[in-house]
Amino acid sequence: MRLIIMGPPGAGKGTQAKFIAERYSIPAISTGDIFRANVSQGTPLGVEAQKYMDAGEYVPDQVTNLMVRNRIDEPDAVNGFLLDGYPRTLAQVEELDGMIKFTGHRLDAVVCLTVDQDEVVQRLLQRAQVEGRADDTEEVIRRRQELYQEETAPLIDVYRDRGIVHEIVGMGEVDEVTQRIFDALDAVEQS
Ligand code: AMP
């Protein structure tokens, strides 16, 4: 299956992405994780990305698109993948459409986690303490939420028009959310 998981920063996408990947035997591809790995290794991509990430801004589409294109070309993604954190802009949606079309496949489903905004900010502040991420200061958290609402939330409508969006309530216990996602995706897999 070829899947996307969407939702505001802090909705629990990364956590759920791992469970989904395991169940459907596909790699979970997190653009944020790839950027962070590049930053910590000091690669040219990491150096370029870091200035945007630290400010809570989006890394330019050209850079991000090329990175995703290379990643989904890897052998483990031939039979499918789950994208976490991509696409985030309309240009990225179009780019991804092209990449998938080129391989003769289709995007099967977009899982959208819906959460309470206050709870999300609370989760992020907690994560900032535990993980010490440079982009988890209060100011940057606010900017990332704002950018999500402005640039990324509208993409859900694009996919909704295609009839592939599954809205999942992202509140409650982690395993409850996971079960809701599995119920929706099992139905997609069997269709
Ligand atoms: P995340 O871990 O998904 O919240 O991503 C962390 C940061 O990486 C974001 O705030 C952006 O700076 C950058 N990033 C991740 N994915 C993308 C993307 N698809 N487009 C642009 N920037 C991204």
Coordinates of C-alpha atoms and ligand atoms in Angstrom, one line a residue:
M1 CA 0.0 0.0 0.0
R2 CA 1.0 3.6 -0.6
L3 CA -0.1 5.7 2.3
I4 CA 0.2 9.2 3.8
I5 CA -0.3 10.1 7.5
M6 CA -1.3 13.7 8.1
G7 CA -2.1 15.8 11.1
P8 CA -0.7 18.9 12.9
P9 CA 2.7 18.7 14.5
G10 CA 2.3 16.7 17.8
A11 CA -0.7 14.7 16.6
G12 CA 1.2 11.5 17.1
K13 CA 2.0 10.8 13.5
G14 CA 5.4 9.3 14.1
T15 CA 4.2 7.0 16.8
Q16 CA 1.3 5.7 14.7
A17 CA 3.5 5.5 11.6
K18 CA 5.7 2.9 13.1
F19 CA 2.7 0.6 14.0
I20 CA 1.2 1.1 10.5
A21 CA 4.5 0.3 8.8
E22 CA 4.9 -2.9 10.8
R23 CA 1.3 -4.2 10.1
Y24 CA 1.4 -3.6 6.4
S25 CA 5.1 -4.4 5.9
I26 CA 6.1 -1.1 4.4
P27 CA 8.7 1.4 5.4
A28 CA 7.6 4.5 7.4
I29 CA 9.4 7.4 5.7
S30 CA 9.5 10.5 7.8
T31 CA 11.0 13.5 6.1
G32 CA 11.6 15.1 9.5
D33 CA 13.6 12.1 10.6
I34 CA 15.7 12.1 7.4
F35 CA 16.4 15.8 7.8
R36 CA 17.3 15.3 11.5
A37 CA 19.7 12.4 10.6
N38 CA 21.4 14.6 8.0
V39 CA 21.7 17.5 10.4
S40 CA 23.3 15.3 13.0
Q41 CA 25.7 13.8 10.4
G42 CA 26.6 17.3 9.2
T43 CA 25.8 16.5 5.5
P44 CA 25.4 19.3 3.0
L45 CA 21.6 18.5 3.0
G46 CA 21.6 18.8 6.8
V47 CA 23.4 22.1 6.7
E48 CA 20.9 23.4 4.2
A49 CA 17.8 22.1 6.1
Q50 CA 18.8 23.1 9.6
K51 CA 18.3 26.8 9.2
Y52 CA 14.7 26.2 8.2
M53 CA 14.0 23.6 10.8
D54 CA 15.4 25.6 13.7
A55 CA 13.0 28.5 12.7
G56 CA 10.0 26.1 12.3
E57 CA 9.9 26.9 8.6
Y58 CA 9.5 24.5 5.7
V59 CA 12.6 23.3 3.9
P60 CA 12.3 24.4 0.2
D61 CA 10.2 22.1 -2.0
Q62 CA 13.0 21.4 -4.4
V63 CA 15.3 20.1 -1.7
T64 CA 12.5 18.1 0.0
N65 CA 11.1 16.6 -3.2
L66 CA 14.5 15.3 -4.4
M67 CA 15.1 13.7 -1.0
V68 CA 11.8 11.9 -1.1
R69 CA 12.2 10.8 -4.7
N70 CA 15.5 9.2 -3.8
R71 CA 14.1 7.5 -0.8
I72 CA 11.1 5.9 -2.4
D73 CA 13.3 4.7 -5.2
E74 CA 15.1 2.4 -2.7
P75 CA 14.3 -1.3 -2.9
D76 CA 12.4 -1.5 0.4
A77 CA 9.8 0.9 -0.9
V78 CA 9.0 -0.9 -4.1
N79 CA 5.9 -2.6 -2.7
G80 CA 4.7 0.5 -0.9
F81 CA 5.4 3.0 1.8
L82 CA 4.0 5.3 4.4
L83 CA 4.9 8.9 4.2
D84 CA 5.0 10.9 7.5
G85 CA 5.5 14.6 7.1
Y86 CA 5.3 14.7 3.3
P87 CA 3.6 16.2 1.4
R88 CA 3.3 19.5 3.2
T89 CA 2.7 21.9 0.3
L90 CA 0.6 21.8 -2.9
A91 CA 3.8 21.6 -5.0
Q92 CA 4.8 18.5 -3.0
V93 CA 1.4 16.9 -3.7
E94 CA 1.9 17.4 -7.4
E95 CA 5.5 16.1 -7.2
L96 CA 4.3 13.0 -5.3
D97 CA 1.5 12.4 -7.8
G98 CA 4.2 12.3 -10.5
M99 CA 6.4 10.0 -8.6
I100 CA 3.7 7.5 -8.0
K101 CA 2.2 7.7 -11.5
F102 CA 5.6 7.0 -12.9
T103 CA 5.7 3.7 -11.2
G104 CA 2.2 2.8 -12.4
H105 CA 0.7 2.7 -8.9
R106 CA -1.8 4.8 -7.0
L107 CA -2.0 6.4 -3.6
D108 CA -4.3 4.1 -1.6
A109 CA -5.2 6.2 1.5
V110 CA -4.5 9.3 3.5
V111 CA -4.9 8.9 7.2
C112 CA -5.7 12.2 8.9
L113 CA -5.3 12.4 12.7
T114 CA -7.6 14.9 14.2
V115 CA -6.7 16.3 17.6
D116 CA -7.5 19.0 20.1
Q117 CA -5.2 22.0 19.4
D118 CA -4.5 22.6 23.1
E119 CA -3.6 19.0 23.8
V120 CA -1.3 19.1 20.8
V121 CA 0.7 22.0 22.1
Q122 CA 0.9 20.4 25.5
R123 CA 2.3 17.2 23.9
L124 CA 4.9 19.2 22.0
L125 CA 6.0 21.1 25.1
Q126 CA 6.4 17.7 26.9
R127 CA 8.4 16.3 24.0
A128 CA 10.6 19.3 24.1
Q129 CA 11.6 18.5 27.6
V130 CA 12.2 14.8 26.9
E131 CA 13.9 15.0 23.5
G132 CA 15.4 18.5 23.6
R133 CA 14.7 19.1 19.9
A134 CA 15.9 22.5 18.8
D135 CA 12.6 23.1 17.0
D136 CA 10.5 22.5 20.1
T137 CA 10.8 25.9 21.8
E138 CA 7.4 27.5 22.4
E139 CA 7.9 30.1 19.7
V140 CA 8.9 27.6 17.1
I141 CA 6.0 25.3 18.1
R142 CA 3.6 28.1 17.5
R143 CA 5.1 28.9 14.1
R144 CA 4.9 25.2 13.1
Q145 CA 1.2 25.0 14.0
E146 CA 0.5 28.2 12.1
L147 CA 2.4 27.0 9.0
Y148 CA 0.5 23.7 9.2
Q149 CA -2.9 25.4 9.2
E150 CA -1.9 27.8 6.4
E151 CA 0.0 25.5 4.1
T152 CA -0.7 21.9 4.9
A153 CA -4.2 21.5 6.3
P154 CA -5.7 22.7 2.9
L155 CA -4.0 19.6 1.2
I156 CA -6.5 17.4 3.1
D157 CA -9.3 18.8 0.9
V158 CA -7.3 17.9 -2.3
Y159 CA -7.1 14.3 -1.2
R160 CA -10.7 14.4 0.2
D161 CA -11.9 15.2 -3.3
R162 CA -10.2 12.1 -4.5
G163 CA -12.1 10.0 -1.9
I164 CA -9.1 8.6 -0.1
V165 CA -9.1 10.5 3.2
H166 CA -9.7 8.6 6.4
E167 CA -10.2 11.0 9.3
I168 CA -9.2 9.3 12.5
V169 CA -9.7 10.7 16.0
G170 CA -6.2 11.0 17.3
M171 CA -7.2 11.6 21.0
G172 CA -7.2 8.9 23.7
E173 CA -4.8 6.0 24.4
V174 CA -2.2 5.3 21.7
D175 CA -3.4 1.7 21.1
E176 CA -7.0 2.9 20.7
V177 CA -5.9 5.3 18.0
T178 CA -3.8 2.5 16.4
Q179 CA -6.9 0.2 16.3
R180 CA -9.0 2.9 14.6
I181 CA -6.3 3.3 12.0
F182 CA -6.0 -0.4 11.4
D183 CA -9.8 -0.8 11.0
A184 CA -9.8 1.9 8.3
L185 CA -6.7 0.6 6.5
D186 CA -7.7 -3.1 6.7
A187 CA -10.9 -2.1 4.8
V188 CA -8.7 -0.2 2.2
E189 CA -6.4 -3.2 1.8
Q190 CA -9.3 -5.6 1.1
S191 CA -11.0 -3.3 -1.3
Ligands
AMP1 P1 8.6 16.9 11.5 O1 9.5 16.0 12.3 O2 7.8 16.1 10.4 O3 7.7 17.8 12.3 O4 9.6 17.8 10.6 C1 10.5 18.7 11.3 C2 10.9 19.8 10.4 O5 11.5 19.3 9.2 C3 9.8 20.7 9.8 O6 9.4 21.7 10.8 C4 10.4 21.3 8.6 O7 11.4 22.3 8.9 C5 11.2 20.1 8.0 N1 10.3 19.3 7.1 C6 9.9 18.0 7.3 N2 9.1 17.6 6.3 C7 9.1 18.6 5.4 C8 8.4 18.8 4.2 N3 7.6 17.8 3.7 N4 8.6 20.0 3.6 C9 9.3 20.9 4.1 N5 9.9 20.9 5.3 C10 9.8 19.7 6.0

